Short mmCIF file of N, CA and C in Angstrom, two decimals:
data_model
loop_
_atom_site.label_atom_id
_atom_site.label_comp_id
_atom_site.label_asym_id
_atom_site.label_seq_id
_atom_site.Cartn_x
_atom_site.Cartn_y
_atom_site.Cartn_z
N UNK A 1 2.04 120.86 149.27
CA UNK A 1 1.50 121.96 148.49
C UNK A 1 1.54 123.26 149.28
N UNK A 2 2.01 124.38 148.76
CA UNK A 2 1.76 125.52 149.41
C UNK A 2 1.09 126.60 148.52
N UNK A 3 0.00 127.22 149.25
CA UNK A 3 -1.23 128.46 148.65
C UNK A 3 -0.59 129.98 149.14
N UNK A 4 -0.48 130.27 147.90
CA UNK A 4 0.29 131.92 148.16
C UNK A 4 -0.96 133.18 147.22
N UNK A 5 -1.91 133.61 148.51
CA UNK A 5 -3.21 134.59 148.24
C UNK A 5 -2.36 135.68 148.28
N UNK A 6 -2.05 136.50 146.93
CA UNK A 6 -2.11 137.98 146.67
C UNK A 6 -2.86 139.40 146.98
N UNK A 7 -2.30 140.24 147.80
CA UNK A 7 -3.73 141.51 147.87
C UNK A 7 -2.51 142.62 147.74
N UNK A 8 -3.75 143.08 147.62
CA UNK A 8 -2.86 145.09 148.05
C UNK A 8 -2.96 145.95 146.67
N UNK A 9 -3.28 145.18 145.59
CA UNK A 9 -3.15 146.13 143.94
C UNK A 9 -4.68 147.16 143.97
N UNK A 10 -4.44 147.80 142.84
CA UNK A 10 -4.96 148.66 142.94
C UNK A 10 -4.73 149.64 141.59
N UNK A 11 -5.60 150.67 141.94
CA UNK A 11 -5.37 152.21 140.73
C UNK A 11 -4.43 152.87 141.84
N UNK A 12 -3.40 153.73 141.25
CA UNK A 12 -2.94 154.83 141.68
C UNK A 12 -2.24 155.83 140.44
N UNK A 13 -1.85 156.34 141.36
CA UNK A 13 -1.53 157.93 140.40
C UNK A 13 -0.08 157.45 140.41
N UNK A 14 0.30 158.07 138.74
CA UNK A 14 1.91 158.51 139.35
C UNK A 14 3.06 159.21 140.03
N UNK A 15 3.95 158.59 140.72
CA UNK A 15 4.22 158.87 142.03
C UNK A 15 3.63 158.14 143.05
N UNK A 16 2.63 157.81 142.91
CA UNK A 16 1.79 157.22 144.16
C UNK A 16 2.38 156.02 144.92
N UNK A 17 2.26 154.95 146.14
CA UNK A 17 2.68 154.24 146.21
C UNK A 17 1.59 152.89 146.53
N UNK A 18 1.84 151.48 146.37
CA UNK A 18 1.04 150.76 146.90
C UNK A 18 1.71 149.45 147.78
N UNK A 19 1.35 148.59 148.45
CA UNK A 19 1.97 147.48 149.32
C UNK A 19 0.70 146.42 148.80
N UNK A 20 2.04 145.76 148.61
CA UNK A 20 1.08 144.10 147.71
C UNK A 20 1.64 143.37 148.78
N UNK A 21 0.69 142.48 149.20
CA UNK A 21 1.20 141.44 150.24
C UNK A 21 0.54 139.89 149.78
N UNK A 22 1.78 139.22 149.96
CA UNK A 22 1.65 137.64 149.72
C UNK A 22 0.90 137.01 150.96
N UNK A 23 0.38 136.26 151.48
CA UNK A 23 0.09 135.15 152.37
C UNK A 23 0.41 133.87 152.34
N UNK A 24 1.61 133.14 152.22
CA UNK A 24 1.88 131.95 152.14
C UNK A 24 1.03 130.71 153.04
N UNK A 25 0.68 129.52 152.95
CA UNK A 25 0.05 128.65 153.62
C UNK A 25 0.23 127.33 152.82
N UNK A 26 0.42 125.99 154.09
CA UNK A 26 0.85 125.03 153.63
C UNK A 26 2.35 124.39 153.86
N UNK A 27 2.69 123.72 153.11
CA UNK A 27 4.12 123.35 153.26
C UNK A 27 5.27 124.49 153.42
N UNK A 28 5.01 125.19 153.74
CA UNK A 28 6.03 126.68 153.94
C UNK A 28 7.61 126.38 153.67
N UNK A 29 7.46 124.94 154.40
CA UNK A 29 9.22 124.54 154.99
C UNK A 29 9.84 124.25 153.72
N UNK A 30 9.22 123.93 152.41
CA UNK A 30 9.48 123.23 151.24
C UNK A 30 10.36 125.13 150.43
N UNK A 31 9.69 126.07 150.46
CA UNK A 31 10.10 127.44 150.37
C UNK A 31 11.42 127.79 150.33
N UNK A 32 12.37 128.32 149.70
CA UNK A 32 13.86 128.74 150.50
C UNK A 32 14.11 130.17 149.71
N UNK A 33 13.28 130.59 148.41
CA UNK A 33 12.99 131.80 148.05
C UNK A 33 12.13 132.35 147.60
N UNK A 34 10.90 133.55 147.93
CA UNK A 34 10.10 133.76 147.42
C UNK A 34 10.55 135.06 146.59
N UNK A 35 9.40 135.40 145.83
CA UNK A 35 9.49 136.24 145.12
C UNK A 35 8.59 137.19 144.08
N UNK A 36 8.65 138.38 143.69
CA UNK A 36 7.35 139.22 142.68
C UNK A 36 8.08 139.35 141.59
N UNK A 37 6.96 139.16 140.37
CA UNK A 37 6.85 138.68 139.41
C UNK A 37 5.51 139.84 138.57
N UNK A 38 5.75 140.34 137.05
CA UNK A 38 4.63 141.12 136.68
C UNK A 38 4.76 140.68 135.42
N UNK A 39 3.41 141.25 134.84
CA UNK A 39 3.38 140.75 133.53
C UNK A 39 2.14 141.78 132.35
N UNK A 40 2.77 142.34 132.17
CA UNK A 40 2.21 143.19 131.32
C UNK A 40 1.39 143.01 130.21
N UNK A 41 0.38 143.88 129.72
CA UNK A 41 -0.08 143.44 128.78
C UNK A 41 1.31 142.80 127.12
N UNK A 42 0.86 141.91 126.37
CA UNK A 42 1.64 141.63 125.66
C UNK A 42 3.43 141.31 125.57
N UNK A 43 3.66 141.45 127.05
CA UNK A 43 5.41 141.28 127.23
C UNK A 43 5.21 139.86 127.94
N UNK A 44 6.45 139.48 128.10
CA UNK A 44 6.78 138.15 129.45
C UNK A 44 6.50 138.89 130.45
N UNK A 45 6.82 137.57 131.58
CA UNK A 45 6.47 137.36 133.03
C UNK A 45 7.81 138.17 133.12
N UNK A 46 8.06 138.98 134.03
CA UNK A 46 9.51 139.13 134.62
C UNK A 46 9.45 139.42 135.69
N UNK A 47 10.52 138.90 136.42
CA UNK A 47 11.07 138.55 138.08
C UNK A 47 11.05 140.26 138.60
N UNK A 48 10.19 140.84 139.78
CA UNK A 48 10.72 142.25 139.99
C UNK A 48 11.88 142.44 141.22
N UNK A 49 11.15 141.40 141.91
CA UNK A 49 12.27 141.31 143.69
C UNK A 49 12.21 140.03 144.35
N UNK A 50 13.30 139.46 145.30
CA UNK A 50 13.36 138.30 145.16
C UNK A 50 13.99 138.65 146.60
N UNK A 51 13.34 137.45 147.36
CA UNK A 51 14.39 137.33 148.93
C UNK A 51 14.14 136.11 149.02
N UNK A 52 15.48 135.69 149.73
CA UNK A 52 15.68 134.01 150.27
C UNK A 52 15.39 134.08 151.55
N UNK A 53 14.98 133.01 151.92
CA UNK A 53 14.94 132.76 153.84
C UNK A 53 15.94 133.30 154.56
N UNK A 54 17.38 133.89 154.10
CA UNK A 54 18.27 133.98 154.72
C UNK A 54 18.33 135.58 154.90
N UNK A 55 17.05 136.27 154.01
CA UNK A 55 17.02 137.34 154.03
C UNK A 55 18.24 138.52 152.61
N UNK A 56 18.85 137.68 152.12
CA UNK A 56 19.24 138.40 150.95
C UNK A 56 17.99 138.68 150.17
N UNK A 57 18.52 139.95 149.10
CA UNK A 57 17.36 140.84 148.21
C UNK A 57 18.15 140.88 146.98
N UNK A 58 16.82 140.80 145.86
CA UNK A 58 17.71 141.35 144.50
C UNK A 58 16.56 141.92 143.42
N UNK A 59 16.58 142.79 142.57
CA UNK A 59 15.74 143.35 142.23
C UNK A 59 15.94 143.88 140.79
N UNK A 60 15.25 144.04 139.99
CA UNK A 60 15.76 144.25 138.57
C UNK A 60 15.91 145.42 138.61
N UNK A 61 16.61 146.52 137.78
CA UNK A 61 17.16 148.18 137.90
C UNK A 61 16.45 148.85 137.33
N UNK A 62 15.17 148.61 137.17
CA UNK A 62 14.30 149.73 136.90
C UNK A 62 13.62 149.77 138.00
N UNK A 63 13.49 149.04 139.09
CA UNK A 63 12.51 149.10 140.71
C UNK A 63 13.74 149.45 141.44
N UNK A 64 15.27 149.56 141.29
CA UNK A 64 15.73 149.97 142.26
C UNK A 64 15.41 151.09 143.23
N UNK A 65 15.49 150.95 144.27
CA UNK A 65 15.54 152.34 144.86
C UNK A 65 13.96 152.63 144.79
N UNK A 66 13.20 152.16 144.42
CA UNK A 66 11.74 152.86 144.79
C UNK A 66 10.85 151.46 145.42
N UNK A 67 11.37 150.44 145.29
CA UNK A 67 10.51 149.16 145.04
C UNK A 67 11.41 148.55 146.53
N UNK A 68 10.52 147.72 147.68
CA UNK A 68 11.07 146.85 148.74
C UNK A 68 10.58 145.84 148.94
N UNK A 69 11.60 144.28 149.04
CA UNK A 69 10.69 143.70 149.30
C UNK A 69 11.06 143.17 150.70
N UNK A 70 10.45 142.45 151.50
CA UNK A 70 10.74 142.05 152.91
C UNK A 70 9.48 140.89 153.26
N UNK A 71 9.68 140.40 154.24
CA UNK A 71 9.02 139.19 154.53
C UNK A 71 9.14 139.09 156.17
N UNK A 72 7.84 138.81 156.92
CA UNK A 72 7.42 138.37 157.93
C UNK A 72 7.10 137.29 158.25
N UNK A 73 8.30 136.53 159.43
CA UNK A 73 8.08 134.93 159.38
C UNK A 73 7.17 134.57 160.54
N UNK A 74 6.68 135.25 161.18
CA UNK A 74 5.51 135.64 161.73
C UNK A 74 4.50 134.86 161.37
N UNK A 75 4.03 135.81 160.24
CA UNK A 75 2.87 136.04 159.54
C UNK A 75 2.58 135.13 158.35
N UNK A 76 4.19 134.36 158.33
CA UNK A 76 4.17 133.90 156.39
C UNK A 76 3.69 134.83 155.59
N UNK A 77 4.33 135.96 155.56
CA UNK A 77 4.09 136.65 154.52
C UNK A 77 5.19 137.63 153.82
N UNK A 78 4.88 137.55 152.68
CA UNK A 78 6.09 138.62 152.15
C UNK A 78 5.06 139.92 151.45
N UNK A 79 5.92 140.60 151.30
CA UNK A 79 5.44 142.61 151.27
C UNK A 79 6.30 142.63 150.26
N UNK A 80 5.47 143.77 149.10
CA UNK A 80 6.62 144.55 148.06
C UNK A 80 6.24 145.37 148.10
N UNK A 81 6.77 146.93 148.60
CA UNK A 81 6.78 148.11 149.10
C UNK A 81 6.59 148.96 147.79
N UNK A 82 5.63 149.15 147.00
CA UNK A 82 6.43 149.82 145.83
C UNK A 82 5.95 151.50 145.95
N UNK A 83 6.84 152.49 145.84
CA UNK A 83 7.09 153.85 145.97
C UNK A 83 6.85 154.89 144.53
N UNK A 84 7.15 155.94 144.65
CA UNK A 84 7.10 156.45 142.98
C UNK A 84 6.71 155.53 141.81
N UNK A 85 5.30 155.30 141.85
CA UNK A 85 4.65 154.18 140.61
C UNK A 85 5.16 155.32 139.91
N UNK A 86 5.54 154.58 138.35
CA UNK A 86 5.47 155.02 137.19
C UNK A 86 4.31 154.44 136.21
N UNK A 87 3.74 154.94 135.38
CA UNK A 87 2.64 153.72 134.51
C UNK A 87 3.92 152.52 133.86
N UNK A 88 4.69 152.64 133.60
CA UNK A 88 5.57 151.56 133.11
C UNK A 88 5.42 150.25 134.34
N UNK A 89 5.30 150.71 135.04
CA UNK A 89 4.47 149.77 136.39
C UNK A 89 3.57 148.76 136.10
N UNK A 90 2.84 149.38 135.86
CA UNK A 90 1.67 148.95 135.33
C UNK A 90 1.47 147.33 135.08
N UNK A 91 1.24 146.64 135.66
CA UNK A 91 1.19 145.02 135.23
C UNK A 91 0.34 144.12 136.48
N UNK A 92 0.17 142.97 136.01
CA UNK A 92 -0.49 142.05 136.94
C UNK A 92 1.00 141.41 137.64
N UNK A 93 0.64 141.84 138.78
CA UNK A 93 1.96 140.80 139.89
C UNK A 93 1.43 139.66 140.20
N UNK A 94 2.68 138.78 140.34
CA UNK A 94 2.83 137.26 141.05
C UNK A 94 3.34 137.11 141.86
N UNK A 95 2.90 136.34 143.03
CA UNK A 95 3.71 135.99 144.47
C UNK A 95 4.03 134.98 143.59
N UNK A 96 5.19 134.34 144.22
CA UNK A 96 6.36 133.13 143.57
C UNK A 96 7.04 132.54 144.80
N UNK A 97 6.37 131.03 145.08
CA UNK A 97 7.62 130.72 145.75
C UNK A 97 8.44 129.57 145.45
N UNK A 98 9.46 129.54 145.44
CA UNK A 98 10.70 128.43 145.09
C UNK A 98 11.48 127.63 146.03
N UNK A 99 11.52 126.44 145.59
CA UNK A 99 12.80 125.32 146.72
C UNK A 99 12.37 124.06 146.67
N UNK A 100 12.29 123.24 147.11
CA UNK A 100 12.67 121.79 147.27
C UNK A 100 11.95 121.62 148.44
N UNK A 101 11.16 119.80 147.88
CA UNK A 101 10.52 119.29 148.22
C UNK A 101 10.23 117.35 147.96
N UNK A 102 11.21 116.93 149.17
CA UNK A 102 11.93 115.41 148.62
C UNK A 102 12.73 115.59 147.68
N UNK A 103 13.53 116.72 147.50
CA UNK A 103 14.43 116.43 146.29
C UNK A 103 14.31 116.96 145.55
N UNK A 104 13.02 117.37 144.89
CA UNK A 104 12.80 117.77 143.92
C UNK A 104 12.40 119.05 143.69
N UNK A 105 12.02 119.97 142.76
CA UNK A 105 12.13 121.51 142.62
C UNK A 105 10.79 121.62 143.25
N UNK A 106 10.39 122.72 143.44
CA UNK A 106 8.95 122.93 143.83
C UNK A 106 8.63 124.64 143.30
N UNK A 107 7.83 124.69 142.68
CA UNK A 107 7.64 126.30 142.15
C UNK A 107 5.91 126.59 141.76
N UNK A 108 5.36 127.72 142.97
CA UNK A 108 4.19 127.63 143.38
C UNK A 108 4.03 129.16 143.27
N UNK A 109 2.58 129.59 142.54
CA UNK A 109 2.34 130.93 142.23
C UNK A 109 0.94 130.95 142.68
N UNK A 110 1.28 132.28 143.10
CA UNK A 110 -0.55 132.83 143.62
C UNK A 110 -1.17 133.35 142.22
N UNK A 111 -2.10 134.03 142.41
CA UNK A 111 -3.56 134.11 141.27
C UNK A 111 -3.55 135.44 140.92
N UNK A 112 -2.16 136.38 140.96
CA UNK A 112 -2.18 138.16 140.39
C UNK A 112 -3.19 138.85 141.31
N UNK A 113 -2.47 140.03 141.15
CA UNK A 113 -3.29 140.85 141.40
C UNK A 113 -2.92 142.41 140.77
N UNK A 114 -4.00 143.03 140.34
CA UNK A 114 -3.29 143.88 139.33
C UNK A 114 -2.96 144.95 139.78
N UNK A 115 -1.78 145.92 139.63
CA UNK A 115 -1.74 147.18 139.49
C UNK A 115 -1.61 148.00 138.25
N UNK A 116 -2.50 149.04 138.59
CA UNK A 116 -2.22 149.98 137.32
C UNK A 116 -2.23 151.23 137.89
N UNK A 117 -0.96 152.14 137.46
CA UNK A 117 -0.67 153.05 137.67
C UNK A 117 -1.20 154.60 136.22
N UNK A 118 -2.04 155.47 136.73
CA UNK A 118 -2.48 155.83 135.45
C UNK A 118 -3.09 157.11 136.78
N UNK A 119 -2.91 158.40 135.58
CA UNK A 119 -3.61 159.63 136.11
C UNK A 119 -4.82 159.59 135.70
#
């Protein structure tokens, strides 16, 4: 089993920026990509940034260019850098992590944490 505790959300302005940080704990080794995840009032869950252990990134094209994500193997933790909030922002994020475990899939989410971007 692995426990992935969410922090860093918040109010900000637009333009503003905030850093959401994951804490992974537990089976870590089972992991091979984590990833952020938001979910707006009344829409789906959707994927925002995504890195593998190997350190590749991918990110949907409305966070390009303002949104980072990166990970400390340190710390077990991954960071999403996000820059110029827009309120379209606006959603509850998910740490996400993904991979295999005996074989089998393994897909483990932390508990949100919200941002809302609003003057």
């Amino acid at each position: 089993q692995v426990q992935l505790v969410e922090s860093g959300g918040g109010l900000v302005q637009p333009g503003g920026s905030l850093r959401l940080s994951c804490a992974a704990s537990g089976s870590i080794f089972s992991i091979n990509t984590m990833g952020w995840y938001r979910q707006a009032p009344g829409k789906e869950r959707e994927l925002v940034a995504a890195i593998t252990n190997s350190g590749s990134t991918n990110y949907i094209d409305s966070v390009k260019g303002r949104f980072t994500i990166s990970r400390d193997g340190a710390k077990n933790t991954v960071y999403l850098q996000m820059n110029s909030l827009k309120p379209e922002d606006t959603a509850v994020y998910y740490c996400n992590g993904k991979g295999k475990f005996w074989g089998g899939p393994v897909d483990y989410w932390g508990q949100g944490t919200q941002v809302t971007v609003s003057s």
